[in-house]
Amino acid sequence: EVAGNSIFAIMKGSGTINSNTGNLVRYDVEDASVKTYDCLHELSDKEISRISYNEATGRLLMLYSTGNIDLLDAEDNVVNIYALKDASIFGKSVNSISHVGKYAYLCMDFDIIEVDMDLGIVCETYKNVVPVFSIQSLGNKIYVSRSDGLYQISDRTMMHDPNNWLKVADGVFEVMQAFADRLYALKNTRLCYLVPNESGLTITETSYYFKTIDAFSDYLLCTD
């Protein structure tokens, strides 16, 4: 995860029993220094499974395999969100972590967890009847990718009522990324351009296939 002049990464298998999780490492691109974080010092837990940076608040969200959550700021201050650690919903997988302004969304099989990255609290839990893969904001709309299609919502305060969700496309978009007035998405790993119009979205499928897409400053990074 790129965070200003820092790059954060998970050192998989670093002092943990699960090779797919690990401790946190930060690389400073200006002075080439490296700093590691673990539960013996700054962090509240071990076995980090996902990290995601929120540009609006300058905080990094760390999700642990236990369901525990830490928020790390630029001064290495840590805010722990432990209320969800023992919640039954964390028996289900987290498909992605998305950001809309200061809010982070943990997209899960049947829940969306909304975290206020500024206050360091869980705001809402939105129930879904189908898996949720990604949430992105473009213009004044919020787009939610589910296993039964792509939905549009006018405002985050309307997410609690499924009747406010307008279906704008069929198919499964496993990954979405807002970039340069478009939504870029992977549909069965095929890269698609989604451009808003008066009636919804214009979807253009390309001949390229990728596993991930991420936006960094002026660049869109696609990896296979």
Coordinates of C-alpha atoms in Angstrom, one line a residue:
E1 CA 0.0 0.0 0.0
V2 CA 1.4 3.4 -1.0
A3 CA 1.0 6.1 1.7
G4 CA 2.6 9.3 0.7
N5 CA 6.4 8.7 0.8
S6 CA 5.9 5.3 2.5
I7 CA 5.1 1.9 1.1
F8 CA 3.5 -0.6 3.5
A9 CA 3.6 -4.3 3.1
I10 CA 2.8 -7.5 5.0
M11 CA 5.8 -9.8 5.7
K12 CA 4.0 -13.1 5.2
G13 CA 5.0 -15.8 7.6
S14 CA 6.9 -13.4 9.8
G15 CA 6.7 -14.8 13.3
T16 CA 3.2 -16.3 12.8
I17 CA 1.7 -19.7 12.4
N18 CA -0.1 -18.8 9.2
S19 CA 2.2 -18.3 6.1
N20 CA -0.4 -16.1 4.5
T21 CA -0.4 -13.6 7.3
G22 CA 2.4 -11.6 9.0
N23 CA 3.8 -8.5 10.6
L24 CA 3.9 -5.0 9.0
V25 CA 6.9 -3.4 7.3
R26 CA 7.2 0.2 6.1
Y27 CA 9.7 1.4 3.5
D28 CA 10.5 5.1 3.1
V29 CA 11.1 5.9 -0.5
E30 CA 13.1 9.1 0.4
D31 CA 15.7 7.8 2.7
A32 CA 15.4 4.1 2.0
S33 CA 14.8 3.3 5.6
V34 CA 12.9 0.2 6.7
K35 CA 10.7 -0.1 9.8
T36 CA 8.9 -3.2 11.1
Y37 CA 5.9 -3.3 13.3
D38 CA 4.7 -6.2 15.5
C39 CA 2.5 -7.0 18.5
L40 CA 5.4 -6.7 20.9
H41 CA 5.7 -3.0 20.2
E42 CA 3.1 -0.8 18.3
L43 CA 0.5 -3.3 17.2
S44 CA -2.4 -4.8 19.1
D45 CA -2.4 -8.2 17.5
K46 CA -0.5 -10.6 15.2
E47 CA -1.2 -12.3 11.9
I48 CA -2.2 -9.3 9.7
S49 CA -4.2 -10.6 6.7
R50 CA -5.0 -7.4 4.9
I51 CA -3.9 -3.8 4.8
S52 CA -5.6 -0.8 3.1
Y53 CA -4.7 2.9 3.1
N54 CA -7.2 5.7 3.5
E55 CA -6.0 8.9 1.8
A56 CA -8.6 11.1 3.3
T57 CA -7.4 10.4 6.9
G58 CA -3.8 9.4 6.3
R59 CA -4.4 6.1 8.2
L60 CA -3.6 2.6 7.3
L61 CA -6.2 -0.1 8.2
M62 CA -4.8 -3.4 9.3
L63 CA -7.2 -6.4 9.5
Y64 CA -6.0 -9.4 11.5
S65 CA -6.9 -13.0 11.0
T66 CA -8.7 -12.8 14.3
G67 CA -11.0 -10.1 13.0
N68 CA -9.2 -7.5 15.1
I69 CA -8.5 -4.1 13.5
D70 CA -5.8 -1.5 14.0
L71 CA -5.5 2.0 12.4
L72 CA -2.0 3.4 12.0
D73 CA -1.3 7.1 11.3
A74 CA 1.8 8.8 10.0
E75 CA 3.2 9.3 13.5
D76 CA 2.9 5.6 14.2
N77 CA 0.0 6.1 16.6
V78 CA -2.3 3.1 16.7
V79 CA -6.0 3.0 17.3
N80 CA -7.5 -0.4 18.0
I81 CA -11.0 -1.4 17.1
Y82 CA -11.6 -4.6 19.1
A83 CA -15.4 -4.7 19.2
L84 CA -15.6 -6.9 16.1
K85 CA -12.9 -9.3 17.1
D86 CA -15.3 -11.9 18.5
A87 CA -18.3 -11.1 16.3
S88 CA -19.7 -14.1 14.5
I89 CA -19.6 -12.2 11.1
F90 CA -15.8 -12.6 11.1
G91 CA -16.2 -16.3 10.6
K92 CA -16.8 -15.3 7.0
S93 CA -14.2 -14.1 4.6
V94 CA -13.4 -10.4 3.8
N95 CA -13.5 -10.1 0.0
S96 CA -12.0 -6.6 -0.1
I97 CA -11.5 -3.3 1.7
S98 CA -12.8 -0.2 -0.1
H99 CA -12.7 3.5 0.8
V100 CA -15.2 6.3 0.2
G101 CA -13.9 9.5 1.7
K102 CA -13.1 8.9 5.4
Y103 CA -15.0 5.7 5.5
A104 CA -13.5 2.2 5.0
Y105 CA -15.8 -0.6 3.9
L106 CA -15.1 -4.3 4.7
C107 CA -16.9 -6.2 1.9
M108 CA -17.9 -9.6 3.1
D109 CA -20.0 -12.5 2.0
F110 CA -23.2 -11.3 3.7
D111 CA -22.2 -8.1 5.5
I112 CA -20.6 -4.7 4.8
I113 CA -18.8 -3.2 7.8
E114 CA -18.4 0.6 7.7
V115 CA -15.5 2.0 9.6
D116 CA -15.0 5.8 10.3
M117 CA -11.2 6.1 9.8
D118 CA -11.1 9.5 11.4
L119 CA -13.0 8.6 14.6
G120 CA -11.7 5.1 14.7
I121 CA -15.1 3.4 15.2
V122 CA -17.4 1.1 13.4
C123 CA -20.4 3.1 12.2
E124 CA -22.7 0.6 10.6
T125 CA -23.1 -3.0 9.6
Y126 CA -25.1 -3.5 6.4
K127 CA -26.7 -6.9 5.9
N128 CA -26.8 -8.4 2.4
V129 CA -28.4 -11.6 1.1
V130 CA -25.5 -12.2 -1.4
P131 CA -21.7 -11.7 -1.3
V132 CA -20.3 -8.2 -1.7
F133 CA -17.0 -7.9 -3.6
S134 CA -16.2 -4.2 -3.8
I135 CA -17.4 -0.6 -3.2
Q136 CA -16.3 2.5 -5.1
S137 CA -17.3 6.1 -5.2
L138 CA -17.4 8.0 -8.5
G139 CA -18.8 11.5 -8.9
N140 CA -21.7 11.7 -6.5
K141 CA -22.6 8.0 -6.7
I142 CA -21.5 4.9 -4.8
Y143 CA -21.2 1.7 -6.7
V144 CA -21.5 -1.7 -5.0
S145 CA -20.4 -4.9 -6.8
R146 CA -22.3 -8.0 -5.6
S147 CA -22.6 -11.5 -6.8
D148 CA -25.9 -10.7 -8.5
G149 CA -24.8 -7.5 -10.3
L150 CA -23.6 -3.9 -10.0
Y151 CA -25.7 -1.5 -7.9
Q152 CA -25.7 2.3 -7.6
I153 CA -26.5 4.3 -4.5
S154 CA -26.9 8.1 -4.4
D155 CA -25.6 8.6 -0.8
R156 CA -23.9 6.5 1.9
T157 CA -26.8 7.4 4.3
M158 CA -29.1 5.4 2.0
M159 CA -27.2 2.2 2.1
H160 CA -29.2 0.7 5.0
D161 CA -32.3 0.3 2.8
P162 CA -31.9 -2.2 -0.2
N163 CA -34.8 -0.4 -1.9
N164 CA -32.4 2.5 -2.5
W165 CA -30.0 0.4 -4.5
L166 CA -30.4 0.7 -8.2
K167 CA -29.1 -2.2 -10.3
V168 CA -27.1 -0.8 -13.3
A169 CA -25.4 -3.8 -14.7
D170 CA -25.5 -7.6 -14.7
G171 CA -22.6 -9.9 -14.1
V172 CA -20.0 -10.3 -11.4
F173 CA -17.3 -7.5 -11.2
E174 CA -14.8 -9.1 -8.7
V175 CA -12.6 -6.0 -8.5
M176 CA -13.4 -2.3 -9.0
Q177 CA -11.3 0.9 -8.9
A178 CA -12.4 4.5 -9.5
F179 CA -9.8 6.4 -11.6
A180 CA -9.9 9.4 -14.0
D181 CA -13.7 9.7 -14.1
R182 CA -14.2 6.0 -14.8
L183 CA -14.7 2.8 -13.0
Y184 CA -12.2 0.1 -13.9
A185 CA -13.4 -3.4 -13.1
L186 CA -12.5 -7.0 -13.6
K187 CA -15.3 -9.2 -14.9
N188 CA -14.1 -12.8 -14.9
T189 CA -10.6 -11.2 -14.8
R190 CA -11.3 -9.3 -18.0
L191 CA -10.6 -5.6 -17.7
C192 CA -13.7 -3.3 -18.3
Y193 CA -14.3 0.4 -18.5
L194 CA -17.4 1.7 -16.8
V195 CA -18.4 5.2 -17.7
P196 CA -21.4 6.9 -16.1
N197 CA -24.2 8.3 -18.3
E198 CA -27.7 9.5 -17.9
S199 CA -29.2 6.1 -17.9
G200 CA -26.6 4.3 -15.8
L201 CA -23.2 3.1 -17.1
T202 CA -21.7 2.4 -20.4
I203 CA -19.6 -0.8 -20.1
T204 CA -16.7 -1.6 -22.5
E205 CA -14.9 -4.9 -22.2
T206 CA -11.3 -5.1 -23.3
S207 CA -9.2 -8.0 -24.4
Y208 CA -6.9 -7.7 -21.3
Y209 CA -7.0 -10.0 -18.3
F210 CA -5.6 -9.2 -14.9
K211 CA -5.8 -10.3 -11.3
T212 CA -5.7 -6.9 -9.5
I213 CA -6.1 -3.2 -10.3
D214 CA -5.0 -0.3 -8.1
A215 CA -4.8 3.5 -8.5
F216 CA -1.7 5.3 -7.3
S217 CA -1.7 9.1 -7.9
D218 CA -1.7 9.5 -11.7
Y219 CA -1.3 5.8 -12.5
L220 CA -3.6 2.8 -12.7
L221 CA -1.6 -0.4 -11.9
C222 CA -2.9 -3.6 -13.3
T223 CA -1.2 -6.9 -12.5
D224 CA -1.7 -10.5 -13.7

